[in-house]
């Protein structure tokens, strides 16, 4: 993709080829001439390529749930989801948190059932007495979903240019001139889908930043003794101190659920966070950690109210925000792309997202 010669004025230039940018390119590619610009050599290098790879309707809270739920049918139809289930666990002192969690989703279509967590987790330590089952939680094939969004966009005629870091943009007579490491391009609309770099890109285009903040999240792959049993669900602490899920070969992916503020960067795990993750895990089950086989970190980027941002900038014409997806951008990608596409093109929303209130995600709220 790098080195592709592109000419003329595009309808839409999407800056960022992670899941947000490519899924939007796929959604609008047949209705507009689209250019996708990616700073790295490979699309999806940052947050998309470092996802914890599960789909949970409760993850992110009630403000994210409509987008996640609306994404479910297309993800299942495409074969991107596989059964997993989730078990939210707590100790006696977490009773109020568990009650609040159930109350948050009481009026939604998400089924949540009180259960005895010991029935699902062999070796669970005795103090973990509270459990709520979320049966709909699933594995999500992030790589396949991202690859298909790129392929769909390209089949529709979208051009991709990698190694094209955004340097700045100016607008005259309704046309943006975009300066990148790979050269200059022109488009009528810029879509800012750059994740942790979204405020930086906005500033370089003369657009007021919206206060987005990136946070580092740590993940480790463990080999345990005994290995993760077959049928183990995703396990999440109701107090937000950890989560882990089984992987092939009896391995586990574990996170201390950390959120460390950071500047946009190529995130790397800190040893202290790996140690914290293991310590918290060992307080949950009596399994021995035999080895830490992998460790990595990714960035989750939030707006001040922790809801994503989809829509045209309030002050600068032709500048569209597709940012602030936090850790929920993969699981909400199909619905978010349809919602953003309707706002970007000025058309009625697809029936799959017609009931979602787009105003709650508008940049005009800042």
PDB file of N, CA, C and O in Angstrom, residues 250-318:
ATOM      1  N   UNK A 250      -4.790 -23.991  26.853  1.00  0.00           N
ATOM      2  CA  UNK A 250      -4.858 -23.865  28.304  1.00  0.00           C
ATOM      3  C   UNK A 250      -4.242 -22.600  28.850  1.00  0.00           C
ATOM      4  O   UNK A 250      -4.024 -22.481  30.059  1.00  0.00           O
ATOM      5  N   UNK A 251      -3.950 -21.628  27.962  1.00  0.00           N
ATOM      6  CA  UNK A 251      -3.366 -20.363  28.398  1.00  0.00           C
ATOM      7  C   UNK A 251      -4.448 -19.394  28.880  1.00  0.00           C
ATOM      8  O   UNK A 251      -5.635 -19.599  28.652  1.00  0.00           O
ATOM      9  N   UNK A 252      -3.987 -18.321  29.532  1.00  0.00           N
ATOM     10  CA  UNK A 252      -4.877 -17.252  29.988  1.00  0.00           C
ATOM     11  C   UNK A 252      -4.339 -15.917  29.535  1.00  0.00           C
ATOM     12  O   UNK A 252      -3.119 -15.698  29.519  1.00  0.00           O
ATOM     13  N   UNK A 253      -5.252 -15.014  29.173  1.00  0.00           N
ATOM     14  CA  UNK A 253      -4.910 -13.608  29.007  1.00  0.00           C
ATOM     15  C   UNK A 253      -5.435 -12.887  30.237  1.00  0.00           C
ATOM     16  O   UNK A 253      -6.620 -13.005  30.581  1.00  0.00           O
ATOM     17  N   UNK A 254      -4.550 -12.126  30.870  1.00  0.00           N
ATOM     18  CA  UNK A 254      -4.861 -11.463  32.134  1.00  0.00           C
ATOM     19  C   UNK A 254      -4.512  -9.990  32.055  1.00  0.00           C
ATOM     20  O   UNK A 254      -3.468  -9.614  31.516  1.00  0.00           O
ATOM     21  N   UNK A 255      -5.376  -9.147  32.615  1.00  0.00           N
ATOM     22  CA  UNK A 255      -5.100  -7.718  32.719  1.00  0.00           C
ATOM     23  C   UNK A 255      -5.383  -7.242  34.134  1.00  0.00           C
ATOM     24  O   UNK A 255      -6.367  -7.676  34.752  1.00  0.00           O
ATOM     25  N   UNK A 256      -4.548  -6.346  34.672  1.00  0.00           N
ATOM     26  CA  UNK A 256      -4.851  -5.736  35.969  1.00  0.00           C
ATOM     27  C   UNK A 256      -5.858  -4.600  35.862  1.00  0.00           C
ATOM     28  O   UNK A 256      -6.080  -3.876  36.834  1.00  0.00           O
ATOM     29  N   UNK A 257      -6.419  -4.442  34.651  1.00  0.00           N
ATOM     30  CA  UNK A 257      -7.430  -3.409  34.403  1.00  0.00           C
ATOM     31  C   UNK A 257      -6.875  -2.020  34.713  1.00  0.00           C
ATOM     32  O   UNK A 257      -7.580  -1.125  35.204  1.00  0.00           O
ATOM     33  N   UNK A 258      -5.583  -1.844  34.395  1.00  0.00           N
ATOM     34  CA  UNK A 258      -4.929  -0.575  34.685  1.00  0.00           C
ATOM     35  C   UNK A 258      -5.324   0.490  33.667  1.00  0.00           C
ATOM     36  O   UNK A 258      -5.636   0.182  32.517  1.00  0.00           O
ATOM     37  N   UNK A 259      -5.291   1.731  34.109  1.00  0.00           N
ATOM     38  CA  UNK A 259      -5.488   2.890  33.244  1.00  0.00           C
ATOM     39  C   UNK A 259      -4.480   3.948  33.679  1.00  0.00           C
ATOM     40  O   UNK A 259      -4.744   4.739  34.573  1.00  0.00           O
ATOM     41  N   UNK A 260      -3.322   3.925  33.043  1.00  0.00           N
ATOM     42  CA  UNK A 260      -2.263   4.863  33.374  1.00  0.00           C
ATOM     43  C   UNK A 260      -2.225   5.963  32.321  1.00  0.00           C
ATOM     44  O   UNK A 260      -1.976   5.679  31.139  1.00  0.00           O
ATOM     45  N   UNK A 261      -2.495   7.224  32.692  1.00  0.00           N
ATOM     46  CA  UNK A 261      -2.468   8.307  31.698  1.00  0.00           C
ATOM     47  C   UNK A 261      -1.111   8.372  31.005  1.00  0.00           C
ATOM     48  O   UNK A 261      -0.059   8.234  31.637  1.00  0.00           O
ATOM     49  N   UNK A 262      -1.138   8.592  29.701  1.00  0.00           N
ATOM     50  CA  UNK A 262       0.099   8.644  28.932  1.00  0.00           C
ATOM     51  C   UNK A 262      -0.091   9.516  27.709  1.00  0.00           C
ATOM     52  O   UNK A 262      -1.220   9.729  27.250  1.00  0.00           O
ATOM     53  N   UNK A 263       1.007  10.019  27.192  1.00  0.00           N
ATOM     54  CA  UNK A 263       0.970  10.679  25.892  1.00  0.00           C
ATOM     55  C   UNK A 263       0.818   9.618  24.814  1.00  0.00           C
ATOM     56  O   UNK A 263       1.167   8.443  25.021  1.00  0.00           O
ATOM     57  N   UNK A 264       0.313   9.969  23.637  1.00  0.00           N
ATOM     58  CA  UNK A 264       0.249   8.998  22.538  1.00  0.00           C
ATOM     59  C   UNK A 264       1.636   8.422  22.260  1.00  0.00           C
ATOM     60  O   UNK A 264       2.627   9.166  22.171  1.00  0.00           O
ATOM     61  N   UNK A 265       1.718   7.091  22.151  1.00  0.00           N
ATOM     62  CA  UNK A 265       3.021   6.459  21.995  1.00  0.00           C
ATOM     63  C   UNK A 265       2.836   5.008  21.569  1.00  0.00           C
ATOM     64  O   UNK A 265       1.717   4.499  21.488  1.00  0.00           O
ATOM     65  N   UNK A 266       3.956   4.353  21.290  1.00  0.00           N
ATOM     66  CA  UNK A 266       3.978   2.917  21.064  1.00  0.00           C
ATOM     67  C   UNK A 266       4.053   2.273  22.443  1.00  0.00           C
ATOM     68  O   UNK A 266       5.131   2.105  23.004  1.00  0.00           O
ATOM     69  N   UNK A 267       2.912   1.929  23.003  1.00  0.00           N
ATOM     70  CA  UNK A 267       2.835   1.535  24.402  1.00  0.00           C
ATOM     71  C   UNK A 267       3.587   0.242  24.680  1.00  0.00           C
ATOM     72  O   UNK A 267       3.575  -0.689  23.868  1.00  0.00           O
ATOM     73  N   UNK A 268       4.212   0.180  25.844  1.00  0.00           N
ATOM     74  CA  UNK A 268       4.917  -1.016  26.296  1.00  0.00           C
ATOM     75  C   UNK A 268       4.564  -1.271  27.755  1.00  0.00           C
ATOM     76  O   UNK A 268       4.326  -0.324  28.520  1.00  0.00           O
ATOM     77  N   UNK A 269       4.498  -2.532  28.170  1.00  0.00           N
ATOM     78  CA  UNK A 269       4.113  -2.832  29.554  1.00  0.00           C
ATOM     79  C   UNK A 269       5.212  -2.479  30.544  1.00  0.00           C
ATOM     80  O   UNK A 269       6.404  -2.557  30.239  1.00  0.00           O
ATOM     81  N   UNK A 270       4.813  -2.085  31.732  1.00  0.00           N
ATOM     82  CA  UNK A 270       5.738  -1.840  32.830  1.00  0.00           C
ATOM     83  C   UNK A 270       5.767  -3.084  33.723  1.00  0.00           C
ATOM     84  O   UNK A 270       4.731  -3.708  33.979  1.00  0.00           O
ATOM     85  N   UNK A 271       6.939  -3.434  34.221  1.00  0.00           N
ATOM     86  CA  UNK A 271       7.081  -4.636  35.044  1.00  0.00           C
ATOM     87  C   UNK A 271       6.198  -4.584  36.284  1.00  0.00           C
ATOM     88  O   UNK A 271       5.650  -5.605  36.712  1.00  0.00           O
ATOM     89  N   UNK A 272       6.031  -3.404  36.875  1.00  0.00           N
ATOM     90  CA  UNK A 272       5.208  -3.290  38.065  1.00  0.00           C
ATOM     91  C   UNK A 272       3.764  -3.658  37.760  1.00  0.00           C
ATOM     92  O   UNK A 272       3.076  -4.299  38.570  1.00  0.00           O
ATOM     93  N   UNK A 273       3.281  -3.303  36.575  1.00  0.00           N
ATOM     94  CA  UNK A 273       1.896  -3.624  36.216  1.00  0.00           C
ATOM     95  C   UNK A 273       1.724  -5.114  35.948  1.00  0.00           C
ATOM     96  O   UNK A 273       0.672  -5.694  36.257  1.00  0.00           O
ATOM     97  N   UNK A 274       2.749  -5.748  35.379  1.00  0.00           N
ATOM     98  CA  UNK A 274       2.713  -7.198  35.194  1.00  0.00           C
ATOM     99  C   UNK A 274       2.664  -7.892  36.555  1.00  0.00           C
ATOM    100  O   UNK A 274       1.882  -8.824  36.780  1.00  0.00           O
ATOM    101  N   UNK A 275       3.489  -7.412  37.501  1.00  0.00           N
ATOM    102  CA  UNK A 275       3.513  -7.994  38.840  1.00  0.00           C
ATOM    103  C   UNK A 275       2.184  -7.803  39.556  1.00  0.00           C
ATOM    104  O   UNK A 275       1.691  -8.718  40.247  1.00  0.00           O
ATOM    105  N   UNK A 276       1.579  -6.624  39.398  1.00  0.00           N
ATOM    106  CA  UNK A 276       0.278  -6.364  40.019  1.00  0.00           C
ATOM    107  C   UNK A 276      -0.776  -7.306  39.455  1.00  0.00           C
ATOM    108  O   UNK A 276      -1.609  -7.855  40.195  1.00  0.00           O
ATOM    109  N   UNK A 277      -0.746  -7.517  38.149  1.00  0.00           N
ATOM    110  CA  UNK A 277      -1.711  -8.411  37.516  1.00  0.00           C
ATOM    111  C   UNK A 277      -1.611  -9.818  38.097  1.00  0.00           C
ATOM    112  O   UNK A 277      -2.637 -10.443  38.442  1.00  0.00           O
ATOM    113  N   UNK A 278      -0.400 -10.325  38.231  1.00  0.00           N
ATOM    114  CA  UNK A 278      -0.209 -11.678  38.745  1.00  0.00           C
ATOM    115  C   UNK A 278      -0.633 -11.765  40.205  1.00  0.00           C
ATOM    116  O   UNK A 278      -1.294 -12.737  40.631  1.00  0.00           O
ATOM    117  N   UNK A 279      -0.294 -10.758  40.984  1.00  0.00           N
ATOM    118  CA  UNK A 279      -0.692 -10.751  42.387  1.00  0.00           C
ATOM    119  C   UNK A 279      -2.207 -10.788  42.533  1.00  0.00           C
ATOM    120  O   UNK A 279      -2.747 -11.545  43.363  1.00  0.00           O
ATOM    121  N   UNK A 280      -2.897  -9.998  41.749  1.00  0.00           N
ATOM    122  CA  UNK A 280      -4.360  -9.984  41.838  1.00  0.00           C
ATOM    123  C   UNK A 280      -4.953 -11.314  41.385  1.00  0.00           C
ATOM    124  O   UNK A 280      -5.918 -11.818  41.985  1.00  0.00           O
ATOM    125  N   UNK A 281      -4.358 -11.903  40.347  1.00  0.00           N
ATOM    126  CA  UNK A 281      -4.826 -13.202  39.868  1.00  0.00           C
ATOM    127  C   UNK A 281      -4.672 -14.265  40.956  1.00  0.00           C
ATOM    128  O   UNK A 281      -5.582 -15.076  41.186  1.00  0.00           O
ATOM    129  N   UNK A 282      -3.541 -14.264  41.641  1.00  0.00           N
ATOM    130  CA  UNK A 282      -3.291 -15.276  42.655  1.00  0.00           C
ATOM    131  C   UNK A 282      -4.180 -15.103  43.877  1.00  0.00           C
ATOM    132  O   UNK A 282      -4.323 -16.031  44.681  1.00  0.00           O
ATOM    133  N   UNK A 283      -4.806 -13.942  44.029  1.00  0.00           N
ATOM    134  CA  UNK A 283      -5.780 -13.741  45.094  1.00  0.00           C
ATOM    135  C   UNK A 283      -7.166 -14.252  44.729  1.00  0.00           C
ATOM    136  O   UNK A 283      -8.066 -14.266  45.567  1.00  0.00           O
ATOM    137  N   UNK A 284      -7.318 -14.695  43.479  1.00  0.00           N
ATOM    138  CA  UNK A 284      -8.627 -15.146  43.008  1.00  0.00           C
ATOM    139  C   UNK A 284      -8.705 -16.670  42.980  1.00  0.00           C
ATOM    140  O   UNK A 284      -9.714 -17.260  43.388  1.00  0.00           O
ATOM    141  N   UNK A 285      -7.673 -17.329  42.458  1.00  0.00           N
ATOM    142  CA  UNK A 285      -7.673 -18.786  42.322  1.00  0.00           C
ATOM    143  C   UNK A 285      -6.405 -19.364  42.945  1.00  0.00           C
ATOM    144  O   UNK A 285      -5.412 -18.648  43.161  1.00  0.00           O
ATOM    145  N   UNK A 286      -6.438 -20.673  43.202  1.00  0.00           N
ATOM    146  CA  UNK A 286      -5.268 -21.316  43.803  1.00  0.00           C
ATOM    147  C   UNK A 286      -4.351 -21.942  42.758  1.00  0.00           C
ATOM    148  O   UNK A 286      -3.511 -22.779  43.093  1.00  0.00           O
ATOM    149  N   UNK A 287      -4.476 -21.538  41.499  1.00  0.00           N
ATOM    150  CA  UNK A 287      -3.616 -22.063  40.446  1.00  0.00           C
ATOM    151  C   UNK A 287      -2.220 -21.438  40.572  1.00  0.00           C
ATOM    152  O   UNK A 287      -2.075 -20.272  40.941  1.00  0.00           O
ATOM    153  N   UNK A 288      -1.224 -22.210  40.187  1.00  0.00           N
ATOM    154  CA  UNK A 288       0.147 -21.698  40.184  1.00  0.00           C
ATOM    155  C   UNK A 288       0.457 -21.071  38.831  1.00  0.00           C
ATOM    156  O   UNK A 288       0.136 -21.645  37.786  1.00  0.00           O
ATOM    157  N   UNK A 289       1.064 -19.879  38.837  1.00  0.00           N
ATOM    158  CA  UNK A 289       1.516 -19.254  37.599  1.00  0.00           C
ATOM    159  C   UNK A 289       2.850 -19.897  37.222  1.00  0.00           C
ATOM    160  O   UNK A 289       3.874 -19.668  37.877  1.00  0.00           O
ATOM    161  N   UNK A 290       2.839 -20.721  36.182  1.00  0.00           N
ATOM    162  CA  UNK A 290       4.043 -21.439  35.766  1.00  0.00           C
ATOM    163  C   UNK A 290       4.963 -20.567  34.920  1.00  0.00           C
ATOM    164  O   UNK A 290       6.185 -20.723  34.973  1.00  0.00           O
ATOM    165  N   UNK A 291       4.382 -19.658  34.128  1.00  0.00           N
ATOM    166  CA  UNK A 291       5.211 -18.805  33.265  1.00  0.00           C
ATOM    167  C   UNK A 291       4.394 -17.637  32.748  1.00  0.00           C
ATOM    168  O   UNK A 291       3.188 -17.755  32.520  1.00  0.00           O
ATOM    169  N   UNK A 292       5.074 -16.508  32.599  1.00  0.00           N
ATOM    170  CA  UNK A 292       4.522 -15.382  31.846  1.00  0.00           C
ATOM    171  C   UNK A 292       5.099 -15.501  30.438  1.00  0.00           C
ATOM    172  O   UNK A 292       6.286 -15.269  30.224  1.00  0.00           O
ATOM    173  N   UNK A 293       4.268 -15.887  29.488  1.00  0.00           N
ATOM    174  CA  UNK A 293       4.756 -16.201  28.143  1.00  0.00           C
ATOM    175  C   UNK A 293       4.816 -14.979  27.235  1.00  0.00           C
ATOM    176  O   UNK A 293       5.647 -14.932  26.327  1.00  0.00           O
ATOM    177  N   UNK A 294       3.931 -14.027  27.444  1.00  0.00           N
ATOM    178  CA  UNK A 294       3.915 -12.802  26.654  1.00  0.00           C
ATOM    179  C   UNK A 294       3.441 -11.669  27.537  1.00  0.00           C
ATOM    180  O   UNK A 294       2.728 -11.893  28.518  1.00  0.00           O
ATOM    181  N   UNK A 295       3.810 -10.451  27.163  1.00  0.00           N
ATOM    182  CA  UNK A 295       3.298  -9.263  27.845  1.00  0.00           C
ATOM    183  C   UNK A 295       3.240  -8.140  26.816  1.00  0.00           C
ATOM    184  O   UNK A 295       4.117  -8.036  25.959  1.00  0.00           O
ATOM    185  N   UNK A 296       2.224  -7.346  26.871  1.00  0.00           N
ATOM    186  CA  UNK A 296       2.097  -6.236  25.946  1.00  0.00           C
ATOM    187  C   UNK A 296       1.185  -5.169  26.558  1.00  0.00           C
ATOM    188  O   UNK A 296       0.575  -5.382  27.606  1.00  0.00           O
ATOM    189  N   UNK A 297       1.142  -4.031  25.916  1.00  0.00           N
ATOM    190  CA  UNK A 297       0.285  -2.941  26.388  1.00  0.00           C
ATOM    191  C   UNK A 297      -0.295  -2.222  25.183  1.00  0.00           C
ATOM    192  O   UNK A 297       0.309  -2.188  24.102  1.00  0.00           O
ATOM    193  N   UNK A 298      -1.464  -1.684  25.365  1.00  0.00           N
ATOM    194  CA  UNK A 298      -2.115  -0.892  24.329  1.00  0.00           C
ATOM    195  C   UNK A 298      -2.680   0.380  24.927  1.00  0.00           C
ATOM    196  O   UNK A 298      -2.705   0.549  26.158  1.00  0.00           O
ATOM    197  N   UNK A 299      -3.130   1.263  24.063  1.00  0.00           N
ATOM    198  CA  UNK A 299      -3.698   2.535  24.514  1.00  0.00           C
ATOM    199  C   UNK A 299      -5.207   2.537  24.344  1.00  0.00           C
ATOM    200  O   UNK A 299      -5.730   2.116  23.310  1.00  0.00           O
ATOM    201  N   UNK A 300      -5.892   3.014  25.351  1.00  0.00           N
ATOM    202  CA  UNK A 300      -7.332   3.236  25.324  1.00  0.00           C
ATOM    203  C   UNK A 300      -7.526   4.739  25.470  1.00  0.00           C
ATOM    204  O   UNK A 300      -6.990   5.342  26.398  1.00  0.00           O
ATOM    205  N   UNK A 301      -8.278   5.334  24.574  1.00  0.00           N
ATOM    206  CA  UNK A 301      -8.396   6.800  24.563  1.00  0.00           C
ATOM    207  C   UNK A 301      -9.839   7.212  24.801  1.00  0.00           C
ATOM    208  O   UNK A 301     -10.748   6.756  24.100  1.00  0.00           O
ATOM    209  N   UNK A 302     -10.028   8.078  25.787  1.00  0.00           N
ATOM    210  CA  UNK A 302     -11.359   8.483  26.201  1.00  0.00           C
ATOM    211  C   UNK A 302     -11.568   9.982  26.072  1.00  0.00           C
ATOM    212  O   UNK A 302     -10.652  10.779  26.328  1.00  0.00           O
ATOM    213  N   UNK A 303     -12.794  10.362  25.720  1.00  0.00           N
ATOM    214  CA  UNK A 303     -13.246  11.739  25.868  1.00  0.00           C
ATOM    215  C   UNK A 303     -13.510  11.998  27.356  1.00  0.00           C
ATOM    216  O   UNK A 303     -13.559  11.064  28.158  1.00  0.00           O
ATOM    217  N   UNK A 304     -13.680  13.245  27.769  1.00  0.00           N
ATOM    218  CA  UNK A 304     -13.900  13.540  29.196  1.00  0.00           C
ATOM    219  C   UNK A 304     -15.073  12.786  29.817  1.00  0.00           C
ATOM    220  O   UNK A 304     -15.025  12.442  31.001  1.00  0.00           O
ATOM    221  N   UNK A 305     -16.131  12.519  29.041  1.00  0.00           N
ATOM    222  CA  UNK A 305     -17.286  11.800  29.591  1.00  0.00           C
ATOM    223  C   UNK A 305     -17.240  10.309  29.285  1.00  0.00           C
ATOM    224  O   UNK A 305     -18.193   9.588  29.567  1.00  0.00           O
ATOM    225  N   UNK A 306     -16.154   9.837  28.685  1.00  0.00           N
ATOM    226  CA  UNK A 306     -15.906   8.423  28.402  1.00  0.00           C
ATOM    227  C   UNK A 306     -16.873   7.823  27.381  1.00  0.00           C
ATOM    228  O   UNK A 306     -17.019   6.601  27.298  1.00  0.00           O
ATOM    229  N   UNK A 307     -17.513   8.662  26.591  1.00  0.00           N
ATOM    230  CA  UNK A 307     -18.319   8.200  25.466  1.00  0.00           C
ATOM    231  C   UNK A 307     -17.579   8.532  24.174  1.00  0.00           C
ATOM    232  O   UNK A 307     -16.832   9.512  24.110  1.00  0.00           O
ATOM    233  N   UNK A 308     -17.773   7.737  23.128  1.00  0.00           N
ATOM    234  CA  UNK A 308     -17.108   8.037  21.859  1.00  0.00           C
ATOM    235  C   UNK A 308     -17.638   9.306  21.219  1.00  0.00           C
ATOM    236  O   UNK A 308     -18.684   9.845  21.634  1.00  0.00           O
ATOM    237  N   UNK A 309     -16.917   9.772  20.218  1.00  0.00           N
ATOM    238  CA  UNK A 309     -17.267  11.021  19.528  1.00  0.00           C
ATOM    239  C   UNK A 309     -17.449  10.718  18.044  1.00  0.00           C
ATOM    240  O   UNK A 309     -16.511  10.292  17.369  1.00  0.00           O
ATOM    241  N   UNK A 310     -18.651  10.944  17.540  1.00  0.00           N
ATOM    242  CA  UNK A 310     -18.955  10.759  16.123  1.00  0.00           C
ATOM    243  C   UNK A 310     -19.715  11.985  15.628  1.00  0.00           C
ATOM    244  O   UNK A 310     -20.779  12.312  16.155  1.00  0.00           O
ATOM    245  N   UNK A 311     -19.165  12.671  14.639  1.00  0.00           N
ATOM    246  CA  UNK A 311     -19.877  13.802  14.063  1.00  0.00           C
ATOM    247  C   UNK A 311     -18.947  14.905  13.600  1.00  0.00           C
ATOM    248  O   UNK A 311     -17.742  14.903  13.876  1.00  0.00           O
ATOM    249  N   UNK A 312     -19.521  15.859  12.884  1.00  0.00           N
ATOM    250  CA  UNK A 312     -18.762  17.000  12.383  1.00  0.00           C
ATOM    251  C   UNK A 312     -18.410  17.947  13.530  1.00  0.00           C
ATOM    252  O   UNK A 312     -19.192  18.146  14.468  1.00  0.00           O
ATOM    253  N   UNK A 313     -17.236  18.528  13.420  1.00  0.00           N
ATOM    254  CA  UNK A 313     -16.800  19.505  14.405  1.00  0.00           C
ATOM    255  C   UNK A 313     -17.768  20.684  14.445  1.00  0.00           C
ATOM    256  O   UNK A 313     -18.315  21.095  13.418  1.00  0.00           O
ATOM    257  N   UNK A 314     -17.948  21.229  15.625  1.00  0.00           N
ATOM    258  CA  UNK A 314     -18.893  22.331  15.816  1.00  0.00           C
ATOM    259  C   UNK A 314     -18.451  23.593  15.099  1.00  0.00           C
ATOM    260  O   UNK A 314     -19.284  24.366  14.607  1.00  0.00           O
ATOM    261  N   UNK A 315     -17.146  23.829  14.998  1.00  0.00           N
ATOM    262  CA  UNK A 315     -16.643  25.111  14.515  1.00  0.00           C
ATOM    263  C   UNK A 315     -15.966  25.064  13.148  1.00  0.00           C
ATOM    264  O   UNK A 315     -15.938  26.088  12.445  1.00  0.00           O
ATOM    265  N   UNK A 316     -15.416  23.918  12.780  1.00  0.00           N
ATOM    266  CA  UNK A 316     -14.633  23.835  11.540  1.00  0.00           C
ATOM    267  C   UNK A 316     -15.355  22.948  10.529  1.00  0.00           C
ATOM    268  O   UNK A 316     -15.491  21.745  10.738  1.00  0.00           O
ATOM    269  N   UNK A 317     -15.820  23.513   9.429  1.00  0.00           N
ATOM    270  CA  UNK A 317     -16.523  22.714   8.413  1.00  0.00           C
ATOM    271  C   UNK A 317     -15.606  21.644   7.813  1.00  0.00           C
ATOM    272  O   UNK A 317     -14.393  21.834   7.687  1.00  0.00           O
ATOM    273  N   UNK A 318     -16.209  20.527   7.466  1.00  0.00           N
ATOM    274  CA  UNK A 318     -15.473  19.490   6.763  1.00  0.00           C
ATOM    275  C   UNK A 318     -14.520  18.683   7.626  1.00  0.00           C
ATOM    276  O   UNK A 318     -13.696  17.926   7.089  1.00  0.00           O
TER     277      UNK A 318
END
